[in-house]
Coordinates of C-alpha atoms in Angstrom, one line a residue:
M20 CA 105.7 112.0 46.9
E21 CA 104.0 114.7 48.9
G22 CA 104.6 114.6 52.7
T23 CA 107.5 112.2 52.6
G24 CA 109.8 114.7 54.2
M25 CA 107.2 115.3 56.9
I26 CA 107.0 111.6 57.7
T27 CA 110.8 111.3 57.9
E28 CA 110.9 114.1 60.5
V29 CA 108.1 112.9 62.6
P30 CA 107.8 109.1 62.2
V31 CA 104.3 107.8 62.8
R32 CA 104.7 104.6 64.8
Q33 CA 102.4 101.9 63.5
E34 CA 100.5 99.8 66.1
G35 CA 100.2 96.0 66.0
R36 CA 97.6 93.8 67.5
K37 CA 98.1 93.2 71.2
L38 CA 96.4 89.9 71.9
W39 CA 99.4 87.6 71.4
Q40 CA 101.7 90.0 73.3
Y41 CA 99.4 89.7 76.2
L42 CA 99.0 85.9 75.9
A43 CA 102.8 85.4 75.7
T44 CA 103.4 87.7 78.6
I45 CA 100.7 85.9 80.8
S46 CA 102.1 82.5 79.8
A47 CA 105.7 83.6 80.7
C48 CA 104.4 85.2 83.9
L49 CA 103.0 81.8 85.1
M50 CA 106.7 81.3 86.0
A51 CA 106.5 84.6 88.0
L52 CA 103.4 83.0 89.8
A53 CA 105.6 80.0 90.6
V54 CA 108.3 82.5 92.0
G55 CA 105.6 84.1 94.3
T56 CA 104.5 80.7 95.7
A57 CA 108.1 79.7 96.3
L58 CA 108.8 83.0 98.1
A59 CA 105.7 82.8 100.3
W60 CA 105.8 79.0 100.9
T61 CA 107.6 79.5 104.3
S62 CA 105.0 81.9 105.6
P63 CA 102.2 79.3 106.3
V64 CA 104.5 76.2 106.5
L65 CA 107.1 77.3 109.0
P66 CA 104.6 77.9 111.9
Q67 CA 103.4 74.3 111.2
L68 CA 106.9 72.9 111.5
Y69 CA 107.6 74.8 114.8
K70 CA 104.7 72.9 116.5
E71 CA 105.4 69.9 118.8
S72 CA 102.9 67.9 116.9
S73 CA 104.6 68.4 113.4
W74 CA 106.0 65.5 111.4
L75 CA 109.3 67.4 111.5
V76 CA 109.9 69.7 114.4
I77 CA 112.4 72.5 113.6
T78 CA 113.9 75.4 115.6
K79 CA 113.5 79.2 114.8
E80 CA 117.2 79.2 113.7
Q81 CA 116.6 76.3 111.3
G82 CA 113.5 78.0 110.1
S83 CA 115.4 81.2 109.2
W84 CA 117.7 79.0 107.0
V85 CA 114.7 77.4 105.3
S86 CA 113.6 81.0 104.4
S87 CA 117.0 82.5 103.5
L88 CA 118.5 79.5 101.5
L89 CA 116.1 80.5 98.7
A90 CA 117.8 84.0 98.5
L91 CA 121.3 82.3 98.4
G92 CA 120.2 80.0 95.6
A93 CA 118.8 82.9 93.7
I94 CA 122.1 84.7 93.8
L95 CA 123.8 81.6 92.3
G96 CA 121.0 81.1 89.7
A97 CA 121.1 84.7 88.4
V98 CA 124.8 84.3 87.3
P99 CA 124.5 81.7 84.5
S100 CA 121.0 82.6 83.4
G101 CA 121.9 85.6 81.3
P102 CA 124.6 83.8 79.2
M103 CA 122.3 80.7 79.0
A104 CA 119.4 82.9 77.6
D105 CA 121.8 84.4 75.1
K106 CA 123.0 81.0 73.9
L107 CA 119.9 78.9 74.0
G108 CA 117.3 81.6 73.5
R109 CA 114.8 83.1 75.9
K110 CA 112.0 80.5 75.3
K111 CA 114.2 77.4 75.6
T112 CA 115.8 78.7 78.8
L113 CA 112.4 79.4 80.4
L114 CA 111.1 75.9 79.5
L115 CA 114.3 74.3 81.0
L116 CA 113.8 76.3 84.2
A117 CA 110.6 74.5 84.9
A118 CA 112.8 71.4 85.7
P119 CA 114.4 72.7 88.9
F120 CA 111.1 74.2 90.0
L121 CA 109.4 70.8 89.7
L122 CA 112.3 68.9 91.2
S123 CA 112.3 71.1 94.3
W124 CA 108.5 70.5 94.9
V125 CA 109.0 66.8 94.4
I126 CA 111.8 66.8 97.1
I127 CA 109.5 68.8 99.4
I128 CA 106.6 66.4 98.9
F129 CA 108.8 63.3 99.8
A130 CA 111.2 65.0 102.3
Y131 CA 111.6 63.1 105.6
K132 CA 114.7 65.0 106.9
L133 CA 115.4 68.7 107.3
W134 CA 118.4 68.7 104.9
L135 CA 116.1 67.6 102.1
I136 CA 114.0 70.8 102.7
Y137 CA 117.2 72.9 102.7
L138 CA 118.2 71.3 99.4
A139 CA 114.8 71.9 97.8
R140 CA 114.8 75.5 99.0
F141 CA 118.3 76.1 97.5
I142 CA 117.3 74.4 94.2
I143 CA 114.1 76.4 93.8
G144 CA 116.1 79.6 94.8
A145 CA 118.5 79.0 91.8
A146 CA 115.4 78.6 89.5
V147 CA 113.8 81.8 91.0
G148 CA 117.0 83.8 90.5
A149 CA 117.2 82.7 86.9
A150 CA 113.5 83.3 86.2
C151 CA 113.9 86.9 87.6
V152 CA 116.5 87.5 84.9
V153 CA 114.9 85.8 81.9
V154 CA 111.2 86.5 82.3
P155 CA 111.5 90.4 82.3
T156 CA 114.0 90.1 79.4
Y157 CA 111.6 88.0 77.3
I158 CA 108.7 90.4 78.1
S159 CA 110.6 93.6 77.2
E160 CA 111.7 92.0 73.9
I161 CA 108.3 90.8 72.7
A162 CA 106.4 94.0 73.7
E163 CA 105.6 96.9 71.5
T164 CA 106.8 100.3 72.8
S165 CA 103.3 101.4 73.6
T166 CA 102.5 98.3 75.8
R167 CA 106.0 97.6 77.2
G168 CA 105.2 99.3 80.6
S169 CA 102.0 97.5 81.3
L170 CA 103.3 94.2 80.1
G171 CA 106.5 94.7 82.1
A172 CA 104.5 95.4 85.3
M173 CA 102.8 92.0 84.9
F174 CA 106.0 90.2 86.2
Q175 CA 105.6 91.9 89.6
L176 CA 101.8 91.4 89.5
F177 CA 102.1 87.7 89.0
I178 CA 104.6 87.4 91.8
T179 CA 102.2 89.1 94.2
V180 CA 99.3 86.9 93.0
G181 CA 101.6 83.9 93.7
I182 CA 102.3 85.2 97.2
L183 CA 98.5 85.7 97.8
L184 CA 97.7 82.1 96.6
A185 CA 100.5 80.7 98.8
F186 CA 99.0 82.5 101.9
I187 CA 95.5 81.2 101.1
F188 CA 96.5 77.6 100.0
G189 CA 99.0 77.3 102.9
T190 CA 96.3 78.2 105.4
V191 CA 93.6 75.8 104.1
M192 CA 95.7 72.8 102.7
S193 CA 97.9 70.2 104.2
Y194 CA 101.7 70.4 103.7
T195 CA 101.7 67.8 100.9
T196 CA 98.6 69.1 99.0
F197 CA 100.0 72.6 99.1
A198 CA 103.3 71.4 97.5
I199 CA 101.4 69.5 94.8
V200 CA 99.4 72.6 93.9
C201 CA 102.6 74.7 93.7
A202 CA 104.1 72.0 91.3
L203 CA 100.9 72.1 89.1
I204 CA 101.6 75.8 88.4
E205 CA 104.8 74.8 86.6
V206 CA 102.9 72.1 84.7
G207 CA 100.5 74.9 83.6
F208 CA 103.4 77.1 82.5
L209 CA 104.9 74.3 80.4
G210 CA 101.6 73.4 78.8
S211 CA 101.0 77.0 77.6
F212 CA 104.5 78.5 77.1
I213 CA 105.6 75.8 74.6
F214 CA 103.2 77.3 72.1
M215 CA 104.5 80.9 72.5
P216 CA 107.0 82.5 70.0
E217 CA 110.7 83.1 70.7
S218 CA 111.9 86.7 71.3
P219 CA 112.2 88.3 67.8
I220 CA 115.1 90.4 69.1
W221 CA 117.0 87.3 70.1
L222 CA 116.3 85.7 66.7
V223 CA 117.6 88.7 64.9
N224 CA 120.8 88.7 67.1
Q225 CA 121.3 85.0 66.0
G226 CA 120.9 86.0 62.3
Q227 CA 117.6 84.2 62.0
K228 CA 115.7 87.0 60.2
P229 CA 113.0 84.7 58.6
E230 CA 112.2 83.2 62.0
A231 CA 112.1 86.7 63.6
T232 CA 109.6 87.8 60.9
I233 CA 107.3 84.9 61.7
A234 CA 107.6 85.5 65.5
M235 CA 106.8 89.2 64.9
S236 CA 103.7 88.4 62.7
V237 CA 102.4 86.2 65.6
L238 CA 103.0 88.9 68.2
R239 CA 101.9 91.9 66.1
G240 CA 99.2 90.4 63.8
D241 CA 99.3 89.8 60.0
S242 CA 98.4 93.4 59.0
Y243 CA 101.5 94.7 60.8
D244 CA 104.6 95.4 58.7
P245 CA 107.5 94.3 60.9
S246 CA 110.3 95.4 58.5
E247 CA 111.0 98.7 60.3
E248 CA 111.1 97.2 63.8
L249 CA 113.2 94.3 62.6
A250 CA 115.6 96.7 60.7
E251 CA 116.1 98.6 63.9
A252 CA 116.8 95.3 65.8
Q253 CA 119.2 94.3 63.0
R254 CA 121.1 97.6 63.3
E255 CA 121.5 97.1 67.0
A256 CA 122.6 93.4 66.4
E257 CA 125.2 94.6 63.8
Q258 CA 126.6 97.2 66.2
A259 CA 126.7 94.6 68.9
A260 CA 128.5 92.1 66.6
L261 CA 131.3 94.7 66.0
R262 CA 132.4 94.3 69.6
K263 CA 132.2 91.0 71.4
S264 CA 130.1 91.9 74.5
T265 CA 131.8 91.3 77.9
V266 CA 130.9 92.4 81.5
F267 CA 133.3 95.4 80.9
D268 CA 131.0 96.8 78.3
L269 CA 128.7 97.7 81.2
V270 CA 131.2 100.3 82.3
R271 CA 133.0 101.2 79.1
T272 CA 130.8 104.0 77.8
P273 CA 128.9 106.8 79.7
A274 CA 125.6 105.5 78.4
A275 CA 126.3 102.0 79.7
R276 CA 127.4 103.3 83.1
K277 CA 124.2 105.4 83.4
A278 CA 122.1 102.4 82.5
L279 CA 123.9 100.2 85.0
L280 CA 123.7 102.8 87.8
A281 CA 120.0 103.4 87.2
S282 CA 119.2 99.6 87.2
L283 CA 121.4 98.6 90.2
G284 CA 120.1 101.7 92.1
G285 CA 116.5 100.7 91.5
M286 CA 117.2 97.2 92.9
F287 CA 119.2 98.6 95.8
F288 CA 116.5 101.0 96.9
Q289 CA 113.7 98.4 96.2
Q290 CA 115.1 96.0 98.8
L291 CA 116.6 98.5 101.3
S292 CA 113.2 100.1 101.5
G293 CA 112.8 97.3 104.1
I294 CA 109.9 95.7 102.1
N295 CA 110.8 92.2 103.3
A296 CA 111.2 93.5 106.9
V297 CA 107.8 95.2 106.8
I298 CA 106.2 92.0 105.4
F299 CA 108.1 90.0 108.1
Y300 CA 106.7 92.4 110.7
T301 CA 103.1 92.5 109.4
V302 CA 101.7 90.2 112.1
T303 CA 103.4 92.2 114.9
I304 CA 102.1 95.5 113.5
F305 CA 98.6 94.1 113.3
Q306 CA 98.9 92.9 116.9
A307 CA 100.4 96.2 118.0
S308 CA 97.4 98.1 116.5
G309 CA 95.1 96.1 118.9
S310 CA 93.5 94.2 116.0
S311 CA 91.9 90.9 116.9
M312 CA 92.5 89.7 113.4
S313 CA 94.4 86.4 113.1
P314 CA 97.9 86.6 111.6
D315 CA 96.8 84.4 108.6
V316 CA 94.0 86.7 107.7
A317 CA 96.3 89.8 108.2
S318 CA 98.9 88.4 105.8
I319 CA 96.2 87.6 103.2
I320 CA 94.7 91.1 103.5
V321 CA 98.2 92.7 103.0
A322 CA 98.8 90.4 99.9
I323 CA 95.4 91.4 98.4
V324 CA 96.2 95.1 98.9
Q325 CA 99.6 94.5 97.2
M326 CA 98.0 92.6 94.3
I327 CA 95.3 95.2 93.6
T328 CA 97.8 98.1 93.6
T329 CA 100.1 96.2 91.3
V330 CA 97.2 95.9 88.9
I331 CA 96.7 99.7 89.1
A332 CA 100.4 100.2 88.4
A333 CA 100.2 98.0 85.3
M334 CA 97.3 100.1 84.0
I335 CA 98.9 103.5 84.6
V336 CA 102.6 103.0 84.1
D337 CA 102.5 103.7 80.3
R338 CA 100.5 106.9 81.0
A339 CA 102.2 108.3 84.1
G340 CA 105.8 107.3 83.3
R341 CA 108.4 105.3 85.2
K342 CA 110.1 108.2 86.9
P343 CA 107.1 110.1 88.4
L344 CA 105.7 106.8 89.8
L345 CA 109.1 105.9 91.4
I346 CA 109.4 109.3 93.0
F347 CA 105.8 109.1 94.3
S348 CA 106.4 105.6 95.5
S349 CA 109.6 106.3 97.5
S350 CA 108.2 109.6 99.0
V351 CA 105.0 107.9 100.3
M352 CA 107.1 104.9 101.6
L353 CA 109.3 107.5 103.4
I354 CA 106.3 109.1 105.2
S355 CA 104.9 105.6 106.1
L356 CA 108.2 104.4 107.6
V357 CA 108.6 107.7 109.6
A358 CA 105.1 107.2 111.0
L359 CA 105.7 103.6 111.9
G360 CA 108.9 104.6 113.7
L361 CA 107.1 107.3 115.6
Y362 CA 104.4 104.9 116.7
F363 CA 106.9 102.4 118.1
N364 CA 109.0 105.2 119.6
T365 CA 105.9 106.5 121.4
K366 CA 105.0 103.0 122.6
M367 CA 108.5 102.2 123.8
R368 CA 108.6 105.5 125.9
G369 CA 105.7 104.1 127.8
S370 CA 103.1 106.6 126.4
D371 CA 99.5 105.6 125.9
V372 CA 99.1 104.6 122.2
S373 CA 95.5 103.3 122.5
N374 CA 94.2 106.2 120.5
L375 CA 96.8 105.6 117.8
G376 CA 95.7 102.1 116.9
W377 CA 94.9 103.3 113.4
L378 CA 98.4 104.6 112.7
P379 CA 100.4 101.4 112.2
L380 CA 97.6 99.8 110.1
T381 CA 97.3 102.9 107.9
S382 CA 101.1 103.3 107.6
L383 CA 101.5 99.7 106.7
T384 CA 98.7 99.8 104.1
L385 CA 100.1 103.0 102.6
F386 CA 103.6 101.5 102.5
M387 CA 102.4 98.4 100.6
I388 CA 100.3 100.4 98.2
S389 CA 103.1 102.9 97.3
F390 CA 105.6 100.0 97.0
S391 CA 103.3 98.1 94.6
V392 CA 102.7 101.2 92.4
G393 CA 106.4 102.1 91.8
M394 CA 109.3 100.7 93.8
G395 CA 108.0 97.1 93.3
P396 CA 107.5 96.6 89.6
I397 CA 109.5 99.5 88.0
P398 CA 113.1 98.3 88.8
W399 CA 112.3 95.0 87.1
M400 CA 110.9 96.9 84.2
L401 CA 113.9 99.2 83.9
M402 CA 116.2 96.2 84.0
G403 CA 114.6 95.0 80.7
E404 CA 114.5 98.5 79.1
L405 CA 117.8 100.2 79.8
F406 CA 120.3 97.9 78.2
P407 CA 120.9 97.2 74.5
A408 CA 120.4 93.6 73.4
E409 CA 124.1 92.6 73.6
T410 CA 124.5 93.5 77.3
K411 CA 120.9 93.0 78.5
A412 CA 121.4 89.4 79.8
V413 CA 124.7 90.0 81.7
A414 CA 123.4 93.3 83.2
S415 CA 120.1 91.6 84.2
G416 CA 122.1 88.8 85.9
I417 CA 124.1 91.4 87.9
A418 CA 121.0 93.3 88.9
V419 CA 119.2 90.2 90.0
M420 CA 122.2 89.0 92.0
L421 CA 122.3 92.3 93.8
N422 CA 118.6 92.1 94.5
W423 CA 118.7 88.6 96.0
F424 CA 121.8 89.4 98.0
L425 CA 119.9 92.3 99.6
V426 CA 116.9 90.1 100.2
F427 CA 119.2 87.7 102.1
L428 CA 120.9 90.6 104.0
V429 CA 117.6 92.3 105.0
T430 CA 115.8 89.1 106.1
K431 CA 118.8 87.8 108.0
T432 CA 119.7 91.1 109.8
F433 CA 116.3 92.6 110.5
P434 CA 115.5 90.5 113.6
A435 CA 119.0 91.5 115.1
M436 CA 118.5 95.2 114.1
N437 CA 115.0 95.2 115.6
E438 CA 116.4 93.6 118.8
G439 CA 119.5 95.8 119.1
L440 CA 118.3 99.2 117.9
G441 CA 114.5 98.9 118.5
A442 CA 111.7 99.0 116.0
D443 CA 111.6 102.8 115.8
V444 CA 115.3 103.3 114.8
T445 CA 115.1 100.3 112.4
F446 CA 112.1 101.9 110.5
W447 CA 113.8 105.3 110.6
I448 CA 116.9 103.8 109.0
F449 CA 114.7 102.4 106.1
A450 CA 113.0 105.9 105.9
A451 CA 116.4 107.6 105.5
I452 CA 117.3 105.1 102.7
M453 CA 114.0 106.0 101.0
A454 CA 114.9 109.7 101.2
L455 CA 118.1 108.9 99.3
G456 CA 116.1 106.7 96.9
T457 CA 113.8 109.7 96.0
A458 CA 116.8 111.9 95.3
F459 CA 118.6 109.1 93.4
T460 CA 115.5 108.6 91.1
Y461 CA 115.2 112.3 90.4
F462 CA 118.9 112.7 89.4
Y463 CA 119.9 109.4 87.9
V464 CA 116.9 107.4 86.5
P465 CA 116.0 108.3 82.9
E466 CA 112.4 108.2 81.7
T467 CA 111.8 105.3 79.3
K468 CA 108.0 105.7 78.8
G469 CA 107.0 105.4 75.1
K470 CA 110.6 105.2 73.8
T471 CA 112.1 102.5 71.6
S472 CA 115.3 100.7 72.6
Q473 CA 117.3 102.9 70.2
E474 CA 115.7 106.2 71.6
I475 CA 116.6 105.1 75.2
Q476 CA 120.2 104.4 74.2
E477 CA 120.4 107.8 72.5
E478 CA 119.0 109.5 75.6
L479 CA 121.6 107.7 77.8
Q480 CA 124.3 108.9 75.4
G481 CA 123.0 112.5 75.6
N482 CA 121.9 112.6 71.9
V483 CA 118.3 113.6 72.6
S484 CA 118.7 117.2 71.6
K485 CA 120.4 116.2 68.3
R486 CA 117.5 113.9 67.5
T487 CA 114.7 116.4 68.3
N488 CA 116.4 119.1 66.3
A489 CA 117.0 116.9 63.3

């Protein structure tokens, strides 16, 4: 046959239909929407609970525990979620995770004592931690190579939409109605996700080849021939079966160590950029700029900016690549943080800052935009892309644990840092971390754009030149 050799050397990748990949991703991301509402619930609710007229009056210290117990629960929830997703399947695990989400909202609706709110926040935290492992894993396994970036970015997008909805609903609804609406998001997730296919990669790993073929035909369309893609997944599954995967596999080979370093580094710099501190400080920055805008409106505007730029990131990530977007993101965040620090330094020295009112607002907006384009969505994406099937779940669990531990650390220590060191030094510390993050990305994060799982593993092993010269 003429041209066969040519095809072997430069394989032409067939493209499947995208509709069901998008539908399954959107359905799975309704859980990310629930994560966003859970994260932002405290923002409108705590100010209500601080008021003398509230049905339950709490102190600022108690309020900080209501906020941070979610992060502690998430650390705990991330641990068993990987093995659970490997044992039960990605789909069944996600459906089961709806239970703790719903339970926590029911407790919040009927809570009459503070300890019940603590309990609810811890339970929803555990569900959030698990969802942050399993949803990106599911998306990366159902997506074609050509759409994996834009579909992967949807996870972060839906979280930001959830945050925006929580800011809006929390402002216009009562405590109980707000909790009921949050619970209804989970009902919507259950109603849609039950009809979605299981991850074909997981099915192949379980030796369920016929079921994997059916799932693949749903996700790629009837005219797509899944044999090549499934054969590749089968090869990976057979290699994985030769060695029983343990946590030590994450450090056993140079490729595994590179993947773990890049993934954990992404999570480390994402949270130590001070993103939660900046969100925490949004209202103060708006006030410092001399804006007459109410804190509620300010937080809604910031959430809208974040949501729009996350949409842009989803659209460009498969064209621009992960690495350039990360470097751009951390560099602009570095500049924004330096500018914020300079503003507060000038203000603290007693200088007139009335003509610099635009600076904190501009810096904050630039910071949020650049975070949402790279440092926000891409570490979650890399978590789903860098690891082979046999170590993906355990590696994702470790990455998510680190992420939530850092969320807890930053939200708990930021007020003390701000008080002890001053706002200027605090923002400059975050800026220095972003400078390290830019260098780290340049040297240690591999580009995964447009590459199959096998190609990514070969690049991590340093076999790229062998493949291109073949």
